[in-house]
Short mmCIF file of C-alpha atoms in Angstrom, two decimals:
data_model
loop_
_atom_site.label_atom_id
_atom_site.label_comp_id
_atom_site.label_asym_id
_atom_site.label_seq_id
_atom_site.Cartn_x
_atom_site.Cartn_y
_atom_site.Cartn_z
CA UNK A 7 42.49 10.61 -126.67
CA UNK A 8 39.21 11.82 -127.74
CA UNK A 9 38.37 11.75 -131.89
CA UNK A 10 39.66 14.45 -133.74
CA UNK A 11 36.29 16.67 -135.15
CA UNK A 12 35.61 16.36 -138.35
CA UNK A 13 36.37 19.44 -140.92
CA UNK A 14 32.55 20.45 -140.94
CA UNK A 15 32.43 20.82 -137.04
CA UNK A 16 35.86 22.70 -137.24
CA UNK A 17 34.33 24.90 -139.38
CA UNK A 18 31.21 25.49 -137.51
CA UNK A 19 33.20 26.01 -134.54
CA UNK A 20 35.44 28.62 -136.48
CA UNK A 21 32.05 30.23 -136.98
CA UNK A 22 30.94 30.11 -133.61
CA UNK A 23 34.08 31.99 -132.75
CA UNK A 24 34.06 34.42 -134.36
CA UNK A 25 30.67 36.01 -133.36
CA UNK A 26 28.36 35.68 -129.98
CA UNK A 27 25.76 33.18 -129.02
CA UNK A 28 22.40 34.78 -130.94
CA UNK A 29 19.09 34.62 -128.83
CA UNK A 30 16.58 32.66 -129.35
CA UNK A 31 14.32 34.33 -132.01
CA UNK A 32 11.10 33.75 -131.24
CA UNK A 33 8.80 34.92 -134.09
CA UNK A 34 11.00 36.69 -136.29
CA UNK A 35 10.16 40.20 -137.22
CA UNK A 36 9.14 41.41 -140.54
CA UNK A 37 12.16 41.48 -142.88
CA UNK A 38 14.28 44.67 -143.36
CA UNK A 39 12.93 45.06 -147.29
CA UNK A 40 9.07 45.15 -145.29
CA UNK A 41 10.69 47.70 -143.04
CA UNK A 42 12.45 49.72 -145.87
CA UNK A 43 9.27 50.04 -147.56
CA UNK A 44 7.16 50.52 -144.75
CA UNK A 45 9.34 53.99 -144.35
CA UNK A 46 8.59 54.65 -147.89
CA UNK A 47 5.12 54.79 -147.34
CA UNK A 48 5.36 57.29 -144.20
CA UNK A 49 7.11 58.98 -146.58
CA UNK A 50 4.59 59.56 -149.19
CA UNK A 51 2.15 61.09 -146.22
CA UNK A 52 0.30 58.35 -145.47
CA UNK A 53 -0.89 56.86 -141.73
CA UNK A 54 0.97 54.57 -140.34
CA UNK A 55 -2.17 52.53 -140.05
CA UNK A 56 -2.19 53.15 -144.57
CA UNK A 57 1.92 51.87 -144.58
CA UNK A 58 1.17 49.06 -142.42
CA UNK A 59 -1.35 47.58 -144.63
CA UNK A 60 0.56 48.35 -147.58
CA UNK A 61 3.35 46.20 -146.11
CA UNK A 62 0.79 43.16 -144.85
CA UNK A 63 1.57 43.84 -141.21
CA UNK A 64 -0.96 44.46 -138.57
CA UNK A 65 -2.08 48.41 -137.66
CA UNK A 66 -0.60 47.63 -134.35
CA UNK A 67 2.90 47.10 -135.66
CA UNK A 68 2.80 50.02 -137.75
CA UNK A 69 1.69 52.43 -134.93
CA UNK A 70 4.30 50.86 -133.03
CA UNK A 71 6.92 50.98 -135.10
CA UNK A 72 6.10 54.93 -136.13
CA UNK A 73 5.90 55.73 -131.97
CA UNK A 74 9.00 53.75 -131.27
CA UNK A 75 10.82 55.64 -134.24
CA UNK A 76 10.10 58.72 -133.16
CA UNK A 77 8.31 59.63 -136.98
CA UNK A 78 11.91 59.19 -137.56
CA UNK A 79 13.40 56.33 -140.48
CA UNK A 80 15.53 54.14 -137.98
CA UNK A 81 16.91 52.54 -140.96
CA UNK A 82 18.35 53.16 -144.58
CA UNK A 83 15.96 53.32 -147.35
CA UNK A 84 18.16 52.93 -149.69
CA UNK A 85 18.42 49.30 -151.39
CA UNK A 86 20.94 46.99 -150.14
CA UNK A 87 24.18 45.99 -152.58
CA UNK A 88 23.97 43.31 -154.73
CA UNK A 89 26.61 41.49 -152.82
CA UNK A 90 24.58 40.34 -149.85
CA UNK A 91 21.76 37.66 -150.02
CA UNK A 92 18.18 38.98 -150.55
CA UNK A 93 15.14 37.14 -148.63
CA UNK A 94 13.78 35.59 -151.62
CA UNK A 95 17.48 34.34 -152.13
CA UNK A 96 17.18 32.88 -148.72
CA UNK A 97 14.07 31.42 -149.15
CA UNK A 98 14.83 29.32 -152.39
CA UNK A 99 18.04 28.52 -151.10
CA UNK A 100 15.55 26.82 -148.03
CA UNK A 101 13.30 25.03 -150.39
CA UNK A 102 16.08 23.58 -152.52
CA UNK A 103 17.88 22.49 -149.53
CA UNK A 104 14.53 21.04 -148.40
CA UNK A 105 14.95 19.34 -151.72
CA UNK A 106 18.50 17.05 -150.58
CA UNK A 107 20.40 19.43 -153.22
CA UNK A 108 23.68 20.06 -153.19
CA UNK A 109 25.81 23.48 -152.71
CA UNK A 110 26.69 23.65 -155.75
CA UNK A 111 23.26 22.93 -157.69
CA UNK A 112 22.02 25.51 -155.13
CA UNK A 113 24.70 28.01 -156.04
CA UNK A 114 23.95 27.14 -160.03
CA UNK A 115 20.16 27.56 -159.52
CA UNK A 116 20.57 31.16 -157.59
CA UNK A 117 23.29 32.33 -159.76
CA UNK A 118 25.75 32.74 -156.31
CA UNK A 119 29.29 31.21 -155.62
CA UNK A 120 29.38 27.99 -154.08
CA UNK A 121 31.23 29.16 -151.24
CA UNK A 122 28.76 32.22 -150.49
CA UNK A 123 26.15 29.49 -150.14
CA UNK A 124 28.06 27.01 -148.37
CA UNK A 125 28.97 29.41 -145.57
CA UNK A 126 25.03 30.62 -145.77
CA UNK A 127 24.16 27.01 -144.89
CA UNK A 128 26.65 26.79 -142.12
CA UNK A 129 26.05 30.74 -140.29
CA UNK A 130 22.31 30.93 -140.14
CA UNK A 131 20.99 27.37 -139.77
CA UNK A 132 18.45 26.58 -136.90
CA UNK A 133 19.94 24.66 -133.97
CA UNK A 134 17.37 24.03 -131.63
CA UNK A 135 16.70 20.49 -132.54
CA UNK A 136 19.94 19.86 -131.40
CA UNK A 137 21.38 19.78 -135.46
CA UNK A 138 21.75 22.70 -137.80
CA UNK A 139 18.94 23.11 -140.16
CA UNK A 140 18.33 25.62 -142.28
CA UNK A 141 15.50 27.38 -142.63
CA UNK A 142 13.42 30.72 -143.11
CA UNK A 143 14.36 32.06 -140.21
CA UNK A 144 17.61 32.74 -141.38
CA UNK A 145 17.14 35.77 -142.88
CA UNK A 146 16.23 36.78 -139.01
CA UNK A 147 19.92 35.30 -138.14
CA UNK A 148 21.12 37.48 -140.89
CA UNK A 149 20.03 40.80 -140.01
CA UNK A 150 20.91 39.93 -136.37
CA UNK A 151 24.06 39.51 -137.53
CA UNK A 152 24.88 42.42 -139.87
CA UNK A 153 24.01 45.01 -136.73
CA UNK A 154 26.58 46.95 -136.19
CA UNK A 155 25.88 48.24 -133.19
CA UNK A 156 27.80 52.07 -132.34
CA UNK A 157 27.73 53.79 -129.39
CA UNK A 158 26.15 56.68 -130.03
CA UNK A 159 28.82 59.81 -130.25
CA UNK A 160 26.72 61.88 -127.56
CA UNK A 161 27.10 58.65 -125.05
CA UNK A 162 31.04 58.96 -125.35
CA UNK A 163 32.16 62.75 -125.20
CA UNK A 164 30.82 64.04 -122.31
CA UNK A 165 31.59 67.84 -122.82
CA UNK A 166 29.94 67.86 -126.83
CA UNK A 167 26.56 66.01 -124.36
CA UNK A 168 26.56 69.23 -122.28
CA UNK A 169 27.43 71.36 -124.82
CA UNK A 170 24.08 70.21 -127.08
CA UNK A 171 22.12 69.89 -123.97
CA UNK A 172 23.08 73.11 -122.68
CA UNK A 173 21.56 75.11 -126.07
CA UNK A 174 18.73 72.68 -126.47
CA UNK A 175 17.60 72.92 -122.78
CA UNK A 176 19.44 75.25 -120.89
CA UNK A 177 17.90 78.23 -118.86
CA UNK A 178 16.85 81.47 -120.04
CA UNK A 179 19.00 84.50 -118.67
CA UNK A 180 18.53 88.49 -119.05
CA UNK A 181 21.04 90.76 -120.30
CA UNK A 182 22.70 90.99 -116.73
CA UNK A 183 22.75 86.98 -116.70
CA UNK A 184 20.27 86.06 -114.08
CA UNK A 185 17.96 83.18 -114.61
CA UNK A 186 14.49 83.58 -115.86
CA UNK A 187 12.65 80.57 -114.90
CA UNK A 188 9.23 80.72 -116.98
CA UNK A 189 6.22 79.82 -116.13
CA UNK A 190 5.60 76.27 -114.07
CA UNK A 191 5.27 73.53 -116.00
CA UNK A 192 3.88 70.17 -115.20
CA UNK A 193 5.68 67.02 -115.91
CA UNK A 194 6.31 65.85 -119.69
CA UNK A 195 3.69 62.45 -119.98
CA UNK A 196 5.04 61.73 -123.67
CA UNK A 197 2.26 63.75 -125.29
CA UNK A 198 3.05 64.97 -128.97
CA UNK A 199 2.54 68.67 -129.13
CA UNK A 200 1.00 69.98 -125.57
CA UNK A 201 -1.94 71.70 -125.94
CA UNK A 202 -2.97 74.91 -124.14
CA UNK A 203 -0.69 74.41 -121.43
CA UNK A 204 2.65 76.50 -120.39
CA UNK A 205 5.64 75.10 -121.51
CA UNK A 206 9.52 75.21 -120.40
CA UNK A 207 11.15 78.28 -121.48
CA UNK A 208 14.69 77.29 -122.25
CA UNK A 209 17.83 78.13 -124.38
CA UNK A 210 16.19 76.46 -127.49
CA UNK A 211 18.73 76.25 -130.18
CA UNK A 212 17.88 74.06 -133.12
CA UNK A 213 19.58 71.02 -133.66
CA UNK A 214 20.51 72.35 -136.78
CA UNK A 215 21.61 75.97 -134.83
CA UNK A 216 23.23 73.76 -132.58
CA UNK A 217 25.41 71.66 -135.04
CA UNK A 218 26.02 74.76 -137.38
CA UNK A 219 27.52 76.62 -134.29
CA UNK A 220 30.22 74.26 -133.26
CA UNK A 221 32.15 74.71 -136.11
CA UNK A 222 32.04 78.55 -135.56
CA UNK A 223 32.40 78.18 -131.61
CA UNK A 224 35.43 74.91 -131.94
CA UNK A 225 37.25 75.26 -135.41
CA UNK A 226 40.46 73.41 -134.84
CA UNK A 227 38.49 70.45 -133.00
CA UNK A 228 37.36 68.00 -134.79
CA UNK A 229 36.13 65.81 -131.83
CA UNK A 230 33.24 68.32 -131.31
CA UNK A 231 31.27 67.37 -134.29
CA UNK A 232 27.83 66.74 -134.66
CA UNK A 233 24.92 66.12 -137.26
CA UNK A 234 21.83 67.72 -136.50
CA UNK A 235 20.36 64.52 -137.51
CA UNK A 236 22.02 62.72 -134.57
CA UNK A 237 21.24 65.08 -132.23
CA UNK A 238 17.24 64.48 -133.68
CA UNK A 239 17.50 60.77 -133.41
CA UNK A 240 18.59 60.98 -129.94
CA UNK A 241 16.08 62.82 -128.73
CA UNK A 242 13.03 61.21 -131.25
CA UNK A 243 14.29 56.99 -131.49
CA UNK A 244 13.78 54.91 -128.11
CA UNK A 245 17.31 53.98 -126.64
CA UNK A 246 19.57 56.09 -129.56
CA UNK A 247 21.75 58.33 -127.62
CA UNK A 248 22.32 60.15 -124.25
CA UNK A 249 19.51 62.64 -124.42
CA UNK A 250 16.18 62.30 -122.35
CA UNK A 251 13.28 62.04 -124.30
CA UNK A 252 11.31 64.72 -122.45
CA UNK A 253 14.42 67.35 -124.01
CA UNK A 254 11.68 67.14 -126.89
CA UNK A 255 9.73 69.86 -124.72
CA UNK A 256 12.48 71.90 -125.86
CA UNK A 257 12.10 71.93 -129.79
CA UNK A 258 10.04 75.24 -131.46
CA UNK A 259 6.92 72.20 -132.44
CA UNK A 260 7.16 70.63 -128.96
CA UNK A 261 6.15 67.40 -130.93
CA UNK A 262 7.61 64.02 -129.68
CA UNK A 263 6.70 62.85 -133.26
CA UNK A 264 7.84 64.01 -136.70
CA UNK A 265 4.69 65.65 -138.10
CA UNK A 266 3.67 67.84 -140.93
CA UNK A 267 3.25 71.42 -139.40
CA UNK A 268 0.19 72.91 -139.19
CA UNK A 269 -0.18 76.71 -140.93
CA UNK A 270 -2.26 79.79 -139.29
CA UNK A 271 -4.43 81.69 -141.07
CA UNK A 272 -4.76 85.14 -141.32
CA UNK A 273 -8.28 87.17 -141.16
CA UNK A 274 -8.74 90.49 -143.65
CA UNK A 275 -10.05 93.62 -142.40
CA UNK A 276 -11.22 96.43 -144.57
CA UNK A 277 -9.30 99.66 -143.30
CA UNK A 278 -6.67 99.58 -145.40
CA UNK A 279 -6.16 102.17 -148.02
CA UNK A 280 -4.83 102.07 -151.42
CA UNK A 281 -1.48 104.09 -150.09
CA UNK A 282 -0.85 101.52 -148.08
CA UNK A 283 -0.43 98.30 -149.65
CA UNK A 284 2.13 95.88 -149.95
CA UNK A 285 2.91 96.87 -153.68
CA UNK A 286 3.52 100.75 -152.26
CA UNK A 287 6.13 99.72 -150.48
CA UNK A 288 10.04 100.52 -151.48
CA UNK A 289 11.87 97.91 -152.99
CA UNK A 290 14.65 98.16 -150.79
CA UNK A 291 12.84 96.79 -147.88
CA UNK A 292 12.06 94.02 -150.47
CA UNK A 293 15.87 92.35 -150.71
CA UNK A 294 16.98 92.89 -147.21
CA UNK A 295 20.17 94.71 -148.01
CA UNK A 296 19.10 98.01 -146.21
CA UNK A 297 18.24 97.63 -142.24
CA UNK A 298 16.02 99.63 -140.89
CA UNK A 299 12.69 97.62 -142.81
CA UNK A 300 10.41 95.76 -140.03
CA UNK A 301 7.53 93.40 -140.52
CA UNK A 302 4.98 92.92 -136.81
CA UNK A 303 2.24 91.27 -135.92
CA UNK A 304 0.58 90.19 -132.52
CA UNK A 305 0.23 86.91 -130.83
CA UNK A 306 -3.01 86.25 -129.01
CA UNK A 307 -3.44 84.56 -125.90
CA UNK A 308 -6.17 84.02 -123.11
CA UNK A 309 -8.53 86.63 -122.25
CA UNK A 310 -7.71 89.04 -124.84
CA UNK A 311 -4.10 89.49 -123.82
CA UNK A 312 -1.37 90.13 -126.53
CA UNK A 313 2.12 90.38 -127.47
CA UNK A 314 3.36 92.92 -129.82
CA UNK A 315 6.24 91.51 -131.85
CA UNK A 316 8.36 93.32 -134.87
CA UNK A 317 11.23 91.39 -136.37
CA UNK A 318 13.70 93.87 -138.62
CA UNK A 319 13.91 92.12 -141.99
CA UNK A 320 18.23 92.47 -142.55
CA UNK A 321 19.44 91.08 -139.05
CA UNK A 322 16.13 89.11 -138.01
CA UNK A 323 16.46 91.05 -134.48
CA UNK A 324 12.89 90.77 -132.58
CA UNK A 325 11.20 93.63 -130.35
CA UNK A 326 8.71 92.66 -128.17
CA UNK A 327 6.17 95.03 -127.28
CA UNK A 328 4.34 95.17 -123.75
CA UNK A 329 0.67 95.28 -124.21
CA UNK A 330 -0.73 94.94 -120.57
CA UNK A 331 -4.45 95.25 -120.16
CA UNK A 332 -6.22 98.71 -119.17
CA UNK A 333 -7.62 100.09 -116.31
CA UNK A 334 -11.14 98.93 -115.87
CA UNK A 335 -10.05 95.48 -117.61
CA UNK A 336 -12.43 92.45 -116.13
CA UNK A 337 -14.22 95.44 -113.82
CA UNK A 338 -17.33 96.45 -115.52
CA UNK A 339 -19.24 94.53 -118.92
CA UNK A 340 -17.31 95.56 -122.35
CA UNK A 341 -18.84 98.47 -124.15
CA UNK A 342 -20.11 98.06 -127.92
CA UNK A 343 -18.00 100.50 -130.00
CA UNK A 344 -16.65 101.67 -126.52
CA UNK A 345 -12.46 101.43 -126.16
CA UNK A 346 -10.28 98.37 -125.83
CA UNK A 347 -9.05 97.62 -122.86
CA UNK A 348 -7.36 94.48 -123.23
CA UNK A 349 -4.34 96.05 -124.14
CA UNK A 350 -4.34 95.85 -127.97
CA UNK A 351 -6.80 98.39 -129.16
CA UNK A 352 -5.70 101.01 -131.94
CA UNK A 353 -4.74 103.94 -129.11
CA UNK A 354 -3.00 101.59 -126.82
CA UNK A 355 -1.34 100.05 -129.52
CA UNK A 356 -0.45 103.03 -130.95
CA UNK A 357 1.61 104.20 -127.66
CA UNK A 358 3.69 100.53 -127.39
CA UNK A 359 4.82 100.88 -130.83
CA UNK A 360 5.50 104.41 -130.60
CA UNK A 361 7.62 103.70 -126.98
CA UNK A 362 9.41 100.92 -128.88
CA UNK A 363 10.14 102.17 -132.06
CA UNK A 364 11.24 105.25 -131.64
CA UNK A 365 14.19 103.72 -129.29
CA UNK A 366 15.96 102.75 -132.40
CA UNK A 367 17.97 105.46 -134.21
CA UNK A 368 15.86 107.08 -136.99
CA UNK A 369 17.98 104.91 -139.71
CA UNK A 370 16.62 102.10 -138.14
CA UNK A 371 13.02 102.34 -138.01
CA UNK A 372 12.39 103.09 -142.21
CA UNK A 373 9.10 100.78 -142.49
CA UNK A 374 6.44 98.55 -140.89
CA UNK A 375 4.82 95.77 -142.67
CA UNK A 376 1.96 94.83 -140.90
CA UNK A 377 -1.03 92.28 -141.37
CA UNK A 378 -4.64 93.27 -141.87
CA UNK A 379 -5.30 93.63 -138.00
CA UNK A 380 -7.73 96.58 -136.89
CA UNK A 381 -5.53 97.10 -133.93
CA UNK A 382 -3.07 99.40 -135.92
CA UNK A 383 -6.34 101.04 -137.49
CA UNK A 384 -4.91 104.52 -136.40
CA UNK A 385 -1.13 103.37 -138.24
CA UNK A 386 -1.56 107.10 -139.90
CA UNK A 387 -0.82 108.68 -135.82
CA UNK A 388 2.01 106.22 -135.55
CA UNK A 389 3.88 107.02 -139.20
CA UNK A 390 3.79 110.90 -137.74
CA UNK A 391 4.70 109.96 -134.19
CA UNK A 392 7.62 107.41 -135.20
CA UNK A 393 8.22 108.47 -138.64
CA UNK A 394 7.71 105.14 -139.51
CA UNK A 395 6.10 104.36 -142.68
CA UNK A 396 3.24 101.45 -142.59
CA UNK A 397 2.19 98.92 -145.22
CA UNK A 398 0.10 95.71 -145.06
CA UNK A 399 0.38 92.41 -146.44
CA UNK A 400 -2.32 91.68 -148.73
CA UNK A 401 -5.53 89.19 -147.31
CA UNK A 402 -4.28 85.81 -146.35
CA UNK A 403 -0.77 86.16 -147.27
CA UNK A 404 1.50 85.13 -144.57
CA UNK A 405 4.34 84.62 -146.82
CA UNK A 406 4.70 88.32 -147.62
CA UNK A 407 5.42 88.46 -143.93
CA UNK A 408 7.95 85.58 -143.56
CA UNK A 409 10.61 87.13 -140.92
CA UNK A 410 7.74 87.45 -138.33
CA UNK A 411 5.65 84.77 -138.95
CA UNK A 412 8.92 82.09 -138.65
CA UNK A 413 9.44 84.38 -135.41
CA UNK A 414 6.23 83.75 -134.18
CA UNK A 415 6.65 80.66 -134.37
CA UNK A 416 9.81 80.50 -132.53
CA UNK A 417 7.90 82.60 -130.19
CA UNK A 418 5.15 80.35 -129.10
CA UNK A 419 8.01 78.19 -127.60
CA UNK A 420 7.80 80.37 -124.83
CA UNK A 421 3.87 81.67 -125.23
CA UNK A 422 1.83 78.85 -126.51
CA UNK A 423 -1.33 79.37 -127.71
CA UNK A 424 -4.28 79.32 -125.02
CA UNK A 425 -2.34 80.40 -122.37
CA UNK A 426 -2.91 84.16 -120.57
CA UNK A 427 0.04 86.29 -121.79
CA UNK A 428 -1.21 89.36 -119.72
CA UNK A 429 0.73 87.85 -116.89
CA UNK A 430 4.59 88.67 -118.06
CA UNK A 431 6.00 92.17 -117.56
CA UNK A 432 8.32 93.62 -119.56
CA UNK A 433 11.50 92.35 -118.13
CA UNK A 434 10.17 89.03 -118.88
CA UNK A 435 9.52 89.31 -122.29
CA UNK A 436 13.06 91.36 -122.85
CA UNK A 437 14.89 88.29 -121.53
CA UNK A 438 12.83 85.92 -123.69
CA UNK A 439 13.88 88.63 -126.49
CA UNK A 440 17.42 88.42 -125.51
CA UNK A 441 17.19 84.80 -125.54
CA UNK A 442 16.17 84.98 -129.42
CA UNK A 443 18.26 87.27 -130.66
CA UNK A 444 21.23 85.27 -129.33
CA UNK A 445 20.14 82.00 -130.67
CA UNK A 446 22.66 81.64 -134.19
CA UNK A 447 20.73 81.62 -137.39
CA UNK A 448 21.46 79.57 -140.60
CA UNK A 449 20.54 82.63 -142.81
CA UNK A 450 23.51 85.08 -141.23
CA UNK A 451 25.76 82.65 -141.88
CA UNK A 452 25.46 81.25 -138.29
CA UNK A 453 25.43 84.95 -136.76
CA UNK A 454 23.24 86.03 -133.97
CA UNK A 455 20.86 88.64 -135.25
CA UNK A 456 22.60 90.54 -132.36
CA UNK A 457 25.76 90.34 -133.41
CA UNK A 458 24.15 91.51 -136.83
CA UNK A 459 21.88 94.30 -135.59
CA UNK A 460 25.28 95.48 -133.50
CA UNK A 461 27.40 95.83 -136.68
CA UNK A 462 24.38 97.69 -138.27
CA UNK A 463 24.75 100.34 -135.70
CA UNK A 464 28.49 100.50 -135.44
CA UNK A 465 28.33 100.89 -139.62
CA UNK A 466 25.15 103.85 -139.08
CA UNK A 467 28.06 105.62 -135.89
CA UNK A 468 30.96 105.40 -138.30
CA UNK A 469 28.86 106.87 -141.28
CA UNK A 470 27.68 109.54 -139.31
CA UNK A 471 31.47 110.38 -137.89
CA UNK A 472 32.33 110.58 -141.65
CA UNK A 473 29.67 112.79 -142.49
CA UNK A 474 30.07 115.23 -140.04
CA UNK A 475 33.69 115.78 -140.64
#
């Protein structure tokens, strides 16, 4: 019979068992505190070529590190317990070893239990001279270790996968339910952000609409449960989750990378009288409690072609208004001083507004906050065609438009900038309407501003029943 082992190799054995055969390491990567404050760094707004320095590792690494992340922290920042051995730990732990000390001078010196450093000895040792010996490259055997690797929860339930997929990316329908397909787009090449170039129109929930809406749409099942988070890591960190990278097409910033987003500027014009302002306006349109108070704007594309868009400030339910170009557009050399005909000139404007508006019940259409745009120069016609009051935001204040410009933004998901806009009729830009105003929104509560906007009018029929009687 064969020598029984002795108790060490039964215990490195019992070791063995218990976990798998690691790899061999190579180099080991930087350690998980480099990592951790790596992250920090990208926190604090810095390039990843700044963190990477900051940590001692090479601008390559960084960049890679922030690409392969998605922008996104693929780790905790927060600082690991007390209870688990630190690198330095390790490292002294190596030189004292190094030293012929024993376990329990070791644990003495470090201020551990002698057991806690007499299975550290035994687990992450280096065995490929044939013995264990341990060494810095432990701490790599240690965080190999402590993975816990989890299958992410869009990779296991199959109908929450098509559900998220299905409001991220699905297709755009009209009111009678037929597809829209969009514009055609080439194929996505990884780029963060396309520029000037059509893009996929799709369903386009946020994650955060997405996740918010499950518990409204499944309320007795648990198992259809997501973070928004997850759903952002799946689509932004290299091999987390069941979602194809190029679903990224189908966020509002189109960005494959977390960035800081960029803010527009607005240009003053000077035909804006003192009965006009901002500060003339009722207060009630101020707190959003009465419907019927609507801030527009236009987005530009191509060519001088133009979108009309008015969001009502109560139930965030968008018009958009079909500015085609004139007769004569592209036919003969513009005229100084002579009329617009791209479409967005102060009489043509005038007439879309006026068509839109004055679809809505009078109760409906109170105000119009505007920016300083000369294309509603002649806004004194429209208050006494619509009977729609007009104010404007004051010179480069966005934020005293906020409804329309987050809709905007929302809206160049479908019309990015540098791209002719002249091209889609009406229907199309009703079912890219539709689309919006169906899309849940954390401010309702997780409503659709159509399910809001439809109570406003049921509340305006029953008052008027009431009133009449």
């Amino acid at each position: 019979m064969p020598p029984a082992p002795t108790g060490a190799r039964r215990q490195w054995a019992a070791d063995r068992a218990m976990r798998p055969p690691m790899r061999s390491p190579g180099r080991p990567e930087p350690s998980r505190l480099v990592q951790r404050e790596f992250w920090r760094l990208i926190a604090s707004g810095i390039t990843s070529v700044q963190a990477a320095e900051g940590v001692g590792v090479s601008a390559p690494v960084g960049i890679r590190w922030f690409r392969h992340a998605g922008g996104m922290a693929p780790l905790s920042l927060d600082e690991p317990s007390g209870r688990y051995l630190s690198f330095a730990e390790r490292e002294e732990i190596a030189l004292l070893k190094a030293q012929d000390k024993g376990v329990r001078e070791i644990a003495r010196t470090i201020g551990r239990d002698p057991g806690t450093v007499s299975r550290e000895l035994r687990r992450n040792a280096a065995t490929r001279g044939g013995k264990p010996v341990y060494r810095v490259v432990a701490q790599w055997k240690a965080q190999q270790a402590a993975k816990r690797p989890k299958t992410a929860k869009l990779v296991d339930n199959d109908r929450l996968r098509e559900y998220v997929q299905d409001r991220l990316a699905g297709d755009v329908r009209g009111p009678e339910g037929t597809i829209v397909p969009g514009p055609a787009t080439p194929p996505w090449k990884g780029l963060n952000k396309p520029h000037r170039q059509d893009r996929r129109w799709s369903t386009a929930w946020s994650p955060e609409q997405i996740a918010r809406r499950l518990r409204v749409d499944f309320p007795d099942d648990e198992s259809m449960r997501i973070s928004h988070e997850a759903i952002y890591q799946s689509l932004f960190i290299e091999g987390r989750g069941a979602l194809k990278r190029e679903l990224v097409t189908c966020l509002r910033t189109g960005r494959a990378l977390r960035q800081p987003r960029a803010r527009s500027r607005n240009k003053p014009q000077g035909h804006v009288t003192a009965d006009v302002v901002l500060s003339e306006r009722p207060a009630e349109a101020g707190d959003r409690a009465v419907p019927g108070h609507w801030e527009g704007d236009l987005i530009i594309g191509t060519g001088r072609s133009a979108i009309g868009t008015l969001v009502e400030r109560s139930s965030r339910s968008t018009l958009l208004v079909h500015l085609p170009r004139l007769d004569g557009w592209g036919e003969k050399p513009s005229v100084k001083n002579g009329p617009s005909l791209g479409g967005y000139g102060a009489v043509a404007m005038n007439a879309a507004l006026t068509e839109s508006m004055t679809r809505l019940p009078e109760q409906l259409r109170k105000t119009l906050t505007w920016d300083r745009g000369k294309e509603l120069s002649g806004h004194a016609q429209f208050a006494m065609e619509s009977g729609t009051r007009v104010f404007f935001a004051d010179p480069h204040s966005p934020w005293q438009r906020p409804t329309n410009e987050n809709t905007n933004g929302l809206l160049r998901q479908y019309f990015p900038k540098g791209t002719d806009l002249s091209r889609w009729s009406a229907e199309d830009l009703e079912a890219v309407a539709y689309a919006l105003n169906n899309r849940p929104r954390k401010t309702l509560g997780w409503k659709t501003p159509a399910e809001v906007f439809e109570g406003q009018l049921r509340s305006l029929q029953q008052h008027g029943v009431a009133t009449t009687g």
